[in-house]
Amino acid sequence: MTDALKRLSEEGVAIWLDDLSRQRITSGNLAELIDQQHVVGVTTNPTIFQKAISEGHGYDQQLADLAARKVTVEEAIRMITTADVRDAADILRPVYDATDGQDGRVSIEVDPRLAHNKHATVAEAKQLAWLVDRPNTLIKIPATRAGIPAITEVIGLGISVNVTLIFSLERYREVMDAYLAGLDKAKAKGLDLSQIRSVASFFVSRVDSEIDKRIDALGTDEAKALRGKAAIANARLAYQAYEEVFSSDRWTALEKAGARKQRPLWASTGVKDKAYKPTLYVDDLVAPNTVNTMPEATLHAVEEKGEITGNTIAGTYEQARADLDAVERLGISYDEVVQLLEDEGVEKFEASWNDLLKSTEAELERLAPSEG
């Protein structure tokens, strides 16, 4: 066993767990991960909640109470998921206090069916912030075309945001711009900018999955030499963009008014291809003021096999650009891949949400009291 997780934290990478369930909360597992594995935050998404609620009986009592009240399935899901996020936020509150609000955060996502509706997304974000009612919550908003202006509006209201489903460098720059525009709005309202926090979830492994599939179809030695390079290159260039934006004059003026940087968060860091080392998307993306949200399997892999050797992003930008350019020269369109991944990301979360609706409805029916 190494202390790679400790070294990772010391390099300025916040370790967040990409999972949440009632069982993880009530068993003391989450508290243990915080205490022993340097976990300082939690992210959730519709797929995580669908899995949690459909497995085991940890939600039976609450579902039975909701069934007795004859609530709608949508209301039941919101009561269940916000209860978990509230409890996790309370467990993480000491971390939030110790880090002056930087970490100790729990994320909860707006209904993914609203991903292309700006006004509904803003309304849902306000509702979720009110329902959870904890200062260490982040409301997750997808970086779709409709999501970008929604991010500005929500930040402008003083609500902290985790921007999710970012795949492209262009979209990432739009996300950072939306954050700064939101801070401008909040400043104009006289809000305390130091209380508004944000992370930008830049997805990693899915980029390799899609590009490697196209590389394998080409089958040439030139193509195969680029397997497993695109995702890391893409993320490293995202960090370069982060450094540019958060050293600009526009940012400096906001920082003087109390604003805090929107940190890049490496998401989808579990390795999908068994040919790659299980810690690839952690070891190769170490840089200050970042977050890496890991599934538990990746967390333990880093704990056991992680090779944390300092900053692995600094000085890599030229090579990263060369790697993406080489992929493009193979005839694999970067723009096409990242748009496809964004579309698929929204569709997958929508599908998980619909599965969650169905399984929750079935549980409400099973646990409904007999009349009389």
mmCIF file of C-alpha atoms in Angstrom:
data_model
loop_
_atom_site.group_PDB
_atom_site.id
_atom_site.type_symbol
_atom_site.label_atom_id
_atom_site.label_comp_id
_atom_site.label_asym_id
_atom_site.label_seq_id
_atom_site.Cartn_x
_atom_site.Cartn_y
_atom_site.Cartn_z
ATOM 1 C CA MET A 1 0.000 0.000 0.000
ATOM 2 C CA THR A 2 1.393 3.397 -1.023
ATOM 3 C CA ASP A 3 0.382 6.803 0.241
ATOM 4 C CA ALA A 4 -0.222 7.998 -3.288
ATOM 5 C CA LEU A 5 -3.524 9.610 -2.319
ATOM 6 C CA LYS A 6 -1.760 11.755 0.279
ATOM 7 C CA ARG A 7 0.871 12.785 -2.285
ATOM 8 C CA LEU A 8 -1.864 13.579 -4.791
ATOM 9 C CA SER A 9 -3.547 15.869 -2.252
ATOM 10 C CA GLU A 10 -0.237 17.546 -1.479
ATOM 11 C CA GLU A 11 0.193 18.326 -5.198
ATOM 12 C CA GLY A 12 -2.999 20.392 -5.058
ATOM 13 C CA VAL A 13 -5.418 17.797 -6.460
ATOM 14 C CA ALA A 14 -8.678 17.527 -4.512
ATOM 15 C CA ILE A 15 -9.855 13.897 -4.373
ATOM 16 C CA TRP A 16 -13.613 13.574 -4.746
ATOM 17 C CA LEU A 17 -15.615 10.343 -4.791
ATOM 18 C CA ASP A 18 -17.768 9.793 -7.872
ATOM 19 C CA ASP A 19 -20.496 7.878 -6.059
ATOM 20 C CA LEU A 20 -23.164 8.218 -3.373
ATOM 21 C CA SER A 21 -25.792 5.962 -1.817
ATOM 22 C CA ARG A 22 -27.800 5.751 1.389
ATOM 23 C CA GLN A 23 -25.805 2.646 2.330
ATOM 24 C CA ARG A 24 -22.513 4.504 1.925
ATOM 25 C CA ILE A 25 -23.830 7.221 4.264
ATOM 26 C CA THR A 26 -25.424 5.081 6.981
ATOM 27 C CA SER A 27 -22.678 2.440 7.127
ATOM 28 C CA GLY A 28 -20.024 5.038 7.909
ATOM 29 C CA ASN A 29 -18.193 4.234 4.663
ATOM 30 C CA LEU A 30 -18.241 7.834 3.406
ATOM 31 C CA ALA A 31 -16.902 9.134 6.711
ATOM 32 C CA GLU A 32 -14.182 6.461 6.572
ATOM 33 C CA LEU A 33 -13.117 7.462 3.042
ATOM 34 C CA ILE A 34 -12.872 11.078 4.181
ATOM 35 C CA ASP A 35 -10.866 10.086 7.246
ATOM 36 C CA GLN A 36 -8.547 7.537 5.668
ATOM 37 C CA GLN A 37 -8.467 8.013 1.876
ATOM 38 C CA HIS A 38 -8.154 11.817 1.660
ATOM 39 C CA VAL A 39 -11.619 12.166 0.040
ATOM 40 C CA VAL A 40 -12.782 15.792 0.289
ATOM 41 C CA GLY A 41 -15.887 15.845 -1.927
ATOM 42 C CA VAL A 42 -18.615 13.788 -3.604
ATOM 43 C CA THR A 43 -20.179 13.917 -7.063
ATOM 44 C CA THR A 44 -23.429 12.289 -8.107
ATOM 45 C CA ASN A 45 -25.309 11.917 -11.377
ATOM 46 C CA PRO A 46 -28.551 10.258 -12.534
ATOM 47 C CA THR A 47 -26.746 6.974 -13.275
ATOM 48 C CA ILE A 48 -25.298 6.826 -9.747
ATOM 49 C CA PHE A 49 -28.698 7.449 -8.131
ATOM 50 C CA GLN A 50 -30.449 4.964 -10.408
ATOM 51 C CA LYS A 51 -27.975 2.276 -9.342
ATOM 52 C CA ALA A 52 -28.199 3.192 -5.650
ATOM 53 C CA ILE A 53 -31.999 3.188 -5.446
ATOM 54 C CA SER A 54 -32.491 0.034 -7.530
ATOM 55 C CA GLU A 55 -30.090 -2.054 -5.409
ATOM 56 C CA GLY A 56 -30.801 -3.223 -1.857
ATOM 57 C CA HIS A 57 -33.393 -1.986 0.602
ATOM 58 C CA GLY A 58 -31.769 1.150 2.029
ATOM 59 C CA TYR A 59 -34.567 3.347 0.728
ATOM 60 C CA ASP A 60 -37.552 1.161 1.684
ATOM 61 C CA GLN A 61 -38.680 3.145 4.729
ATOM 62 C CA GLN A 62 -38.577 6.497 2.966
ATOM 63 C CA LEU A 63 -40.251 5.015 -0.123
ATOM 64 C CA ALA A 64 -42.992 3.496 2.053
ATOM 65 C CA ASP A 65 -43.639 6.892 3.664
ATOM 66 C CA LEU A 66 -43.715 8.580 0.265
ATOM 67 C CA ALA A 67 -46.071 5.887 -1.064
ATOM 68 C CA ALA A 68 -48.413 6.446 1.891
ATOM 69 C CA ARG A 69 -48.515 10.152 0.995
ATOM 70 C CA LYS A 70 -49.211 9.266 -2.657
ATOM 71 C CA VAL A 71 -46.542 11.641 -3.963
ATOM 72 C CA THR A 72 -45.651 11.664 -7.639
ATOM 73 C CA VAL A 73 -42.662 9.624 -8.754
ATOM 74 C CA GLU A 74 -40.760 12.828 -9.663
ATOM 75 C CA GLU A 75 -41.329 14.242 -6.169
ATOM 76 C CA ALA A 76 -40.278 10.935 -4.606
ATOM 77 C CA ILE A 77 -36.994 10.964 -6.531
ATOM 78 C CA ARG A 78 -36.243 14.530 -5.504
ATOM 79 C CA MET A 79 -37.026 13.806 -1.832
ATOM 80 C CA ILE A 80 -34.771 10.733 -1.877
ATOM 81 C CA THR A 81 -31.834 12.216 -3.759
ATOM 82 C CA THR A 82 -31.820 15.538 -1.886
ATOM 83 C CA ALA A 83 -31.942 13.653 1.434
ATOM 84 C CA ASP A 84 -28.794 11.734 0.453
ATOM 85 C CA VAL A 85 -27.025 14.891 -0.710
ATOM 86 C CA ARG A 86 -28.023 16.756 2.460
ATOM 87 C CA ASP A 87 -26.701 13.945 4.681
ATOM 88 C CA ALA A 88 -23.461 13.685 2.690
ATOM 89 C CA ALA A 89 -23.050 17.471 2.878
ATOM 90 C CA ASP A 90 -23.377 17.284 6.665
ATOM 91 C CA ILE A 91 -20.693 14.564 6.828
ATOM 92 C CA LEU A 92 -18.401 16.703 4.675
ATOM 93 C CA ARG A 93 -19.129 19.963 6.529
ATOM 94 C CA PRO A 94 -15.920 19.818 8.625
ATOM 95 C CA VAL A 95 -13.890 19.616 5.393
ATOM 96 C CA TYR A 96 -15.841 22.567 3.980
ATOM 97 C CA ASP A 97 -15.120 24.606 7.105
ATOM 98 C CA ALA A 98 -11.437 23.614 7.228
ATOM 99 C CA THR A 99 -10.850 24.554 3.559
ATOM 100 C CA ASP A 100 -12.782 27.838 3.696
ATOM 101 C CA GLY A 101 -15.443 26.433 1.378
ATOM 102 C CA GLN A 102 -13.055 25.155 -1.288
ATOM 103 C CA ASP A 103 -13.825 21.468 -0.707
ATOM 104 C CA GLY A 104 -16.263 19.447 1.390
ATOM 105 C CA ARG A 105 -18.671 19.752 -1.524
ATOM 106 C CA VAL A 106 -21.486 17.473 -2.727
ATOM 107 C CA SER A 107 -22.921 17.815 -6.244
ATOM 108 C CA ILE A 108 -26.492 17.128 -7.352
ATOM 109 C CA GLU A 109 -27.646 17.318 -10.972
ATOM 110 C CA VAL A 110 -30.592 19.102 -12.505
ATOM 111 C CA ASP A 111 -33.089 16.824 -14.258
ATOM 112 C CA PRO A 112 -31.191 15.814 -17.444
ATOM 113 C CA ARG A 113 -34.409 16.060 -19.467
ATOM 114 C CA LEU A 114 -34.037 19.847 -19.074
ATOM 115 C CA ALA A 115 -30.551 19.943 -20.640
ATOM 116 C CA HIS A 116 -31.749 21.899 -23.677
ATOM 117 C CA ASN A 117 -34.062 24.300 -21.802
ATOM 118 C CA LYS A 118 -32.319 27.276 -20.202
ATOM 119 C CA HIS A 119 -35.260 28.609 -18.177
ATOM 120 C CA ALA A 120 -36.268 25.220 -16.776
ATOM 121 C CA THR A 121 -32.624 24.488 -15.861
ATOM 122 C CA VAL A 122 -32.348 27.761 -13.912
ATOM 123 C CA ALA A 123 -35.646 27.081 -12.131
ATOM 124 C CA GLU A 124 -34.558 23.528 -11.261
ATOM 125 C CA ALA A 125 -31.181 24.737 -9.949
ATOM 126 C CA LYS A 126 -32.925 27.234 -7.643
ATOM 127 C CA GLN A 127 -35.300 24.514 -6.428
ATOM 128 C CA LEU A 128 -32.477 22.035 -5.725
ATOM 129 C CA ALA A 129 -30.428 24.628 -3.839
ATOM 130 C CA TRP A 130 -33.501 25.403 -1.722
ATOM 131 C CA LEU A 131 -34.363 21.731 -1.139
ATOM 132 C CA VAL A 132 -30.876 20.644 -0.072
ATOM 133 C CA ASP A 133 -30.314 23.867 1.861
ATOM 134 C CA ARG A 134 -26.625 23.336 2.595
ATOM 135 C CA PRO A 135 -23.870 25.857 1.786
ATOM 136 C CA ASN A 136 -21.532 23.089 0.611
ATOM 137 C CA THR A 137 -23.747 21.934 -2.260
ATOM 138 C CA LEU A 138 -22.899 22.311 -5.942
ATOM 139 C CA ILE A 139 -25.725 22.212 -8.493
ATOM 140 C CA LYS A 140 -24.662 20.304 -11.608
ATOM 141 C CA ILE A 141 -25.618 21.862 -14.931
ATOM 142 C CA PRO A 142 -24.614 20.253 -18.255
ATOM 143 C CA ALA A 143 -22.500 22.321 -20.648
ATOM 144 C CA THR A 144 -24.995 22.166 -23.504
ATOM 145 C CA ARG A 145 -25.776 25.225 -25.629
ATOM 146 C CA ALA A 146 -28.779 25.952 -23.402
ATOM 147 C CA GLY A 147 -26.744 25.132 -20.300
ATOM 148 C CA ILE A 148 -24.115 27.848 -20.902
ATOM 149 C CA PRO A 149 -26.464 30.848 -20.369
ATOM 150 C CA ALA A 150 -28.154 28.946 -17.521
ATOM 151 C CA ILE A 151 -24.775 28.706 -15.760
ATOM 152 C CA THR A 152 -24.364 32.483 -15.960
ATOM 153 C CA GLU A 153 -27.854 33.039 -14.523
ATOM 154 C CA VAL A 154 -27.413 30.564 -11.661
ATOM 155 C CA ILE A 155 -23.957 31.852 -10.686
ATOM 156 C CA GLY A 156 -25.436 35.369 -10.847
ATOM 157 C CA LEU A 157 -27.973 34.308 -8.208
ATOM 158 C CA GLY A 158 -25.134 33.305 -5.871
ATOM 159 C CA ILE A 159 -25.662 29.540 -6.325
ATOM 160 C CA SER A 160 -22.486 27.436 -6.621
ATOM 161 C CA VAL A 161 -22.299 25.256 -9.742
ATOM 162 C CA ASN A 162 -20.576 22.109 -10.987
ATOM 163 C CA VAL A 163 -20.616 22.370 -14.792
ATOM 164 C CA THR A 164 -20.758 18.839 -16.211
ATOM 165 C CA LEU A 165 -20.377 16.995 -19.519
ATOM 166 C CA ILE A 166 -17.550 19.131 -20.942
ATOM 167 C CA PHE A 167 -15.645 17.381 -23.728
ATOM 168 C CA SER A 168 -14.336 20.106 -26.042
ATOM 169 C CA LEU A 169 -11.791 22.850 -25.511
ATOM 170 C CA GLU A 170 -14.059 25.383 -27.203
ATOM 171 C CA ARG A 171 -16.976 24.512 -24.918
ATOM 172 C CA TYR A 172 -14.704 24.662 -21.889
ATOM 173 C CA ARG A 173 -13.740 28.232 -22.751
ATOM 174 C CA GLU A 174 -17.454 29.052 -23.052
ATOM 175 C CA VAL A 175 -17.986 27.535 -19.581
ATOM 176 C CA MET A 176 -15.255 29.670 -18.025
ATOM 177 C CA ASP A 177 -16.670 32.752 -19.743
ATOM 178 C CA ALA A 178 -20.158 31.877 -18.413
ATOM 179 C CA TYR A 179 -18.717 31.651 -14.905
ATOM 180 C CA LEU A 180 -17.046 35.063 -15.158
ATOM 181 C CA ALA A 181 -20.218 36.593 -16.613
ATOM 182 C CA GLY A 182 -22.191 35.102 -13.708
ATOM 183 C CA LEU A 183 -19.742 36.607 -11.222
ATOM 184 C CA ASP A 184 -20.207 39.995 -12.911
ATOM 185 C CA LYS A 185 -23.970 39.647 -12.374
ATOM 186 C CA ALA A 186 -23.509 38.600 -8.753
ATOM 187 C CA LYS A 187 -21.146 41.521 -8.145
ATOM 188 C CA ALA A 188 -23.683 43.948 -9.618
ATOM 189 C CA LYS A 189 -26.254 42.590 -7.131
ATOM 190 C CA GLY A 190 -23.861 43.173 -4.240
ATOM 191 C CA LEU A 191 -23.465 39.465 -3.459
ATOM 192 C CA ASP A 192 -20.408 38.120 -1.612
ATOM 193 C CA LEU A 193 -18.343 36.644 -4.448
ATOM 194 C CA SER A 194 -16.186 34.619 -2.042
ATOM 195 C CA GLN A 195 -19.211 32.446 -1.239
ATOM 196 C CA ILE A 196 -19.758 31.431 -4.875
ATOM 197 C CA ARG A 197 -17.750 28.393 -5.978
ATOM 198 C CA SER A 198 -17.608 26.380 -9.168
ATOM 199 C CA VAL A 199 -15.858 23.452 -10.802
ATOM 200 C CA ALA A 200 -15.841 22.594 -14.499
ATOM 201 C CA SER A 201 -16.113 18.834 -15.089
ATOM 202 C CA PHE A 202 -13.961 17.991 -18.095
ATOM 203 C CA PHE A 203 -14.576 14.376 -19.134
ATOM 204 C CA VAL A 204 -11.551 12.245 -19.862
ATOM 205 C CA SER A 205 -11.844 8.482 -20.517
ATOM 206 C CA ARG A 206 -14.779 8.718 -22.931
ATOM 207 C CA VAL A 207 -12.587 10.710 -25.335
ATOM 208 C CA ASP A 208 -10.127 7.817 -25.572
ATOM 209 C CA SER A 209 -12.945 5.271 -25.866
ATOM 210 C CA GLU A 210 -14.389 7.001 -28.939
ATOM 211 C CA ILE A 211 -11.109 7.966 -30.622
ATOM 212 C CA ASP A 212 -9.439 4.595 -29.921
ATOM 213 C CA LYS A 213 -12.414 2.863 -31.560
ATOM 214 C CA ARG A 214 -11.790 4.889 -34.711
ATOM 215 C CA ILE A 215 -8.038 4.294 -34.501
ATOM 216 C CA ASP A 216 -8.623 0.524 -34.256
ATOM 217 C CA ALA A 217 -10.864 0.682 -37.336
ATOM 218 C CA LEU A 218 -8.015 2.278 -39.300
ATOM 219 C CA GLY A 219 -5.628 -0.400 -38.070
ATOM 220 C CA THR A 220 -2.387 1.155 -39.305
ATOM 221 C CA ASP A 221 0.782 1.285 -37.202
ATOM 222 C CA GLU A 222 0.698 5.086 -37.414
ATOM 223 C CA ALA A 223 -2.825 5.100 -36.017
ATOM 224 C CA LYS A 224 -2.139 2.516 -33.290
ATOM 225 C CA ALA A 225 0.762 4.619 -31.988
ATOM 226 C CA LEU A 226 -1.814 7.248 -30.952
ATOM 227 C CA ARG A 227 -4.030 4.919 -28.893
ATOM 228 C CA GLY A 228 -4.653 6.282 -25.402
ATOM 229 C CA LYS A 229 -3.125 9.690 -26.087
ATOM 230 C CA ALA A 230 -6.089 11.885 -27.061
ATOM 231 C CA ALA A 231 -7.879 12.094 -23.716
ATOM 232 C CA ILE A 232 -4.811 13.114 -21.735
ATOM 233 C CA ALA A 233 -3.798 15.600 -24.443
ATOM 234 C CA ASN A 234 -7.294 17.108 -24.472
ATOM 235 C CA ALA A 235 -7.365 17.502 -20.685
ATOM 236 C CA ARG A 236 -3.865 18.998 -20.563
ATOM 237 C CA LEU A 237 -4.835 21.608 -23.152
ATOM 238 C CA ALA A 238 -7.926 22.351 -21.055
ATOM 239 C CA TYR A 239 -5.612 23.130 -18.142
ATOM 240 C CA GLN A 240 -3.634 25.439 -20.422
ATOM 241 C CA ALA A 241 -6.878 27.274 -21.224
ATOM 242 C CA TYR A 242 -7.660 27.457 -17.494
ATOM 243 C CA GLU A 243 -4.284 29.038 -16.799
ATOM 244 C CA GLU A 244 -4.851 31.625 -19.544
ATOM 245 C CA VAL A 245 -8.349 32.637 -18.455
ATOM 246 C CA PHE A 246 -7.552 32.796 -14.754
ATOM 247 C CA SER A 247 -4.524 35.020 -15.271
ATOM 248 C CA SER A 248 -6.406 37.519 -17.465
ATOM 249 C CA ASP A 249 -7.140 41.122 -16.527
ATOM 250 C CA ARG A 250 -10.853 40.333 -16.464
ATOM 251 C CA TRP A 251 -10.266 37.629 -13.864
ATOM 252 C CA THR A 252 -7.858 39.740 -11.804
ATOM 253 C CA ALA A 253 -10.553 42.419 -11.354
ATOM 254 C CA LEU A 254 -13.062 39.813 -10.124
ATOM 255 C CA GLU A 255 -10.486 38.215 -7.848
ATOM 256 C CA LYS A 256 -9.843 41.579 -6.209
ATOM 257 C CA ALA A 257 -13.603 41.708 -5.515
ATOM 258 C CA GLY A 258 -13.338 38.375 -3.654
ATOM 259 C CA ALA A 259 -14.063 35.847 -6.436
ATOM 260 C CA ARG A 260 -12.522 32.364 -6.406
ATOM 261 C CA LYS A 261 -11.211 30.454 -9.415
ATOM 262 C CA GLN A 262 -13.405 27.863 -11.091
ATOM 263 C CA ARG A 263 -11.330 24.702 -10.776
ATOM 264 C CA PRO A 264 -10.984 22.145 -13.584
ATOM 265 C CA LEU A 265 -12.420 18.808 -12.444
ATOM 266 C CA TRP A 266 -11.266 15.639 -14.190
ATOM 267 C CA ALA A 267 -14.373 13.478 -14.597
ATOM 268 C CA SER A 268 -14.826 10.007 -16.041
ATOM 269 C CA THR A 269 -11.389 9.001 -14.757
ATOM 270 C CA GLY A 270 -12.089 5.274 -14.453
ATOM 271 C CA VAL A 271 -10.147 3.453 -17.189
ATOM 272 C CA LYS A 272 -12.431 1.768 -19.745
ATOM 273 C CA ASP A 273 -9.688 -0.086 -21.652
ATOM 274 C CA LYS A 274 -7.969 -2.843 -19.676
ATOM 275 C CA ALA A 275 -4.825 -2.326 -21.774
ATOM 276 C CA TYR A 276 -4.215 0.916 -19.869
ATOM 277 C CA LYS A 277 -2.960 1.193 -16.310
ATOM 278 C CA PRO A 278 -5.935 1.723 -13.968
ATOM 279 C CA THR A 279 -4.482 4.982 -12.641
ATOM 280 C CA LEU A 280 -3.716 6.537 -16.060
ATOM 281 C CA TYR A 281 -6.208 9.408 -15.794
ATOM 282 C CA VAL A 282 -4.990 10.303 -12.322
ATOM 283 C CA ASP A 283 -1.202 9.914 -12.611
ATOM 284 C CA ASP A 284 -1.013 11.887 -15.876
ATOM 285 C CA LEU A 285 -3.297 14.779 -14.829
ATOM 286 C CA VAL A 286 -1.646 16.106 -11.682
ATOM 287 C CA ALA A 287 -1.614 19.896 -11.378
ATOM 288 C CA PRO A 288 -2.404 22.491 -8.708
ATOM 289 C CA ASN A 289 -5.979 23.640 -8.057
ATOM 290 C CA THR A 290 -7.634 20.713 -9.832
ATOM 291 C CA VAL A 291 -10.189 18.123 -8.721
ATOM 292 C CA ASN A 292 -10.181 14.446 -9.700
ATOM 293 C CA THR A 293 -13.494 12.715 -9.036
ATOM 294 C CA MET A 294 -12.968 8.950 -8.974
ATOM 295 C CA PRO A 295 -15.163 5.869 -8.803
ATOM 296 C CA GLU A 296 -14.223 3.851 -5.720
ATOM 297 C CA ALA A 297 -12.351 1.248 -7.809
ATOM 298 C CA THR A 298 -10.095 3.978 -9.210
ATOM 299 C CA LEU A 299 -9.618 5.473 -5.749
ATOM 300 C CA HIS A 300 -8.331 2.144 -4.439
ATOM 301 C CA ALA A 301 -6.210 1.594 -7.560
ATOM 302 C CA VAL A 302 -4.472 4.925 -6.951
ATOM 303 C CA GLU A 303 -4.035 4.031 -3.295
ATOM 304 C CA GLU A 304 -2.326 0.761 -4.248
ATOM 305 C CA LYS A 305 -0.595 1.500 -7.567
ATOM 306 C CA GLY A 306 -0.636 5.253 -8.119
ATOM 307 C CA GLU A 307 2.557 6.841 -9.414
ATOM 308 C CA ILE A 308 2.351 10.427 -8.214
ATOM 309 C CA THR A 309 5.553 12.103 -9.339
ATOM 310 C CA GLY A 310 4.663 15.780 -9.090
ATOM 311 C CA ASN A 311 3.029 18.030 -11.667
ATOM 312 C CA THR A 312 2.462 15.965 -14.840
ATOM 313 C CA ILE A 313 0.779 18.735 -16.855
ATOM 314 C CA ALA A 314 3.370 21.525 -16.753
ATOM 315 C CA GLY A 315 5.501 21.586 -19.900
ATOM 316 C CA THR A 316 3.268 19.194 -21.867
ATOM 317 C CA TYR A 317 1.200 21.596 -23.970
ATOM 318 C CA GLU A 318 3.288 21.395 -27.149
ATOM 319 C CA GLN A 319 3.207 17.587 -27.129
ATOM 320 C CA ALA A 320 -0.502 17.555 -26.295
ATOM 321 C CA ARG A 321 -1.297 19.777 -29.273
ATOM 322 C CA ALA A 322 0.915 17.601 -31.493
ATOM 323 C CA ASP A 323 -0.959 14.467 -30.367
ATOM 324 C CA LEU A 324 -4.383 15.943 -31.154
ATOM 325 C CA ASP A 325 -3.124 17.258 -34.504
ATOM 326 C CA ALA A 326 -1.790 13.773 -35.342
ATOM 327 C CA VAL A 327 -5.199 12.249 -34.579
ATOM 328 C CA GLU A 328 -6.836 14.850 -36.843
ATOM 329 C CA ARG A 329 -4.411 13.970 -39.660
ATOM 330 C CA LEU A 330 -5.651 10.381 -39.494
ATOM 331 C CA GLY A 331 -9.022 11.694 -40.668
ATOM 332 C CA ILE A 332 -10.602 11.538 -37.190
ATOM 333 C CA SER A 333 -12.502 14.786 -36.643
ATOM 334 C CA TYR A 334 -12.021 16.228 -33.153
ATOM 335 C CA ASP A 335 -15.089 18.461 -33.495
ATOM 336 C CA GLU A 336 -17.261 15.543 -34.556
ATOM 337 C CA VAL A 337 -16.042 13.331 -31.681
ATOM 338 C CA VAL A 338 -16.561 15.881 -28.914
ATOM 339 C CA GLN A 339 -20.043 16.835 -30.154
ATOM 340 C CA LEU A 340 -20.995 13.166 -30.353
ATOM 341 C CA LEU A 341 -19.757 12.613 -26.787
ATOM 342 C CA GLU A 342 -21.734 15.592 -25.478
ATOM 343 C CA ASP A 343 -24.909 14.353 -27.204
ATOM 344 C CA GLU A 344 -24.368 10.811 -25.930
ATOM 345 C CA GLY A 345 -23.619 12.089 -22.423
ATOM 346 C CA VAL A 346 -26.968 13.870 -22.212
ATOM 347 C CA GLU A 347 -28.758 10.854 -23.710
ATOM 348 C CA LYS A 348 -27.143 8.450 -21.211
ATOM 349 C CA PHE A 349 -28.152 10.590 -18.235
ATOM 350 C CA GLU A 350 -31.672 10.934 -19.650
ATOM 351 C CA ALA A 351 -31.887 7.148 -20.044
ATOM 352 C CA SER A 352 -30.678 6.647 -16.456
ATOM 353 C CA TRP A 353 -33.222 9.191 -15.234
ATOM 354 C CA ASN A 354 -36.015 7.373 -17.078
ATOM 355 C CA ASP A 355 -34.837 4.069 -15.576
ATOM 356 C CA LEU A 356 -34.833 5.770 -12.173
ATOM 357 C CA LEU A 357 -38.428 6.939 -12.732
ATOM 358 C CA LYS A 358 -39.518 3.402 -13.648
ATOM 359 C CA SER A 359 -37.751 1.611 -10.798
ATOM 360 C CA THR A 360 -38.904 4.190 -8.231
ATOM 361 C CA GLU A 361 -42.489 3.951 -9.484
ATOM 362 C CA ALA A 362 -42.341 0.160 -9.114
ATOM 363 C CA GLU A 363 -40.985 0.503 -5.566
ATOM 364 C CA LEU A 364 -43.711 2.997 -4.622
ATOM 365 C CA GLU A 365 -46.332 0.548 -5.878
ATOM 366 C CA ARG A 366 -44.733 -2.367 -4.023
ATOM 367 C CA LEU A 367 -44.569 -0.475 -0.750
ATOM 368 C CA ALA A 368 -47.920 1.314 -0.974
ATOM 369 C CA PRO A 369 -50.156 0.554 2.041
ATOM 370 C CA SER A 370 -53.406 -1.287 1.407
ATOM 371 C CA GLU A 371 -56.487 0.923 1.499
ATOM 372 C CA GLY A 372 -58.383 1.210 4.776
#
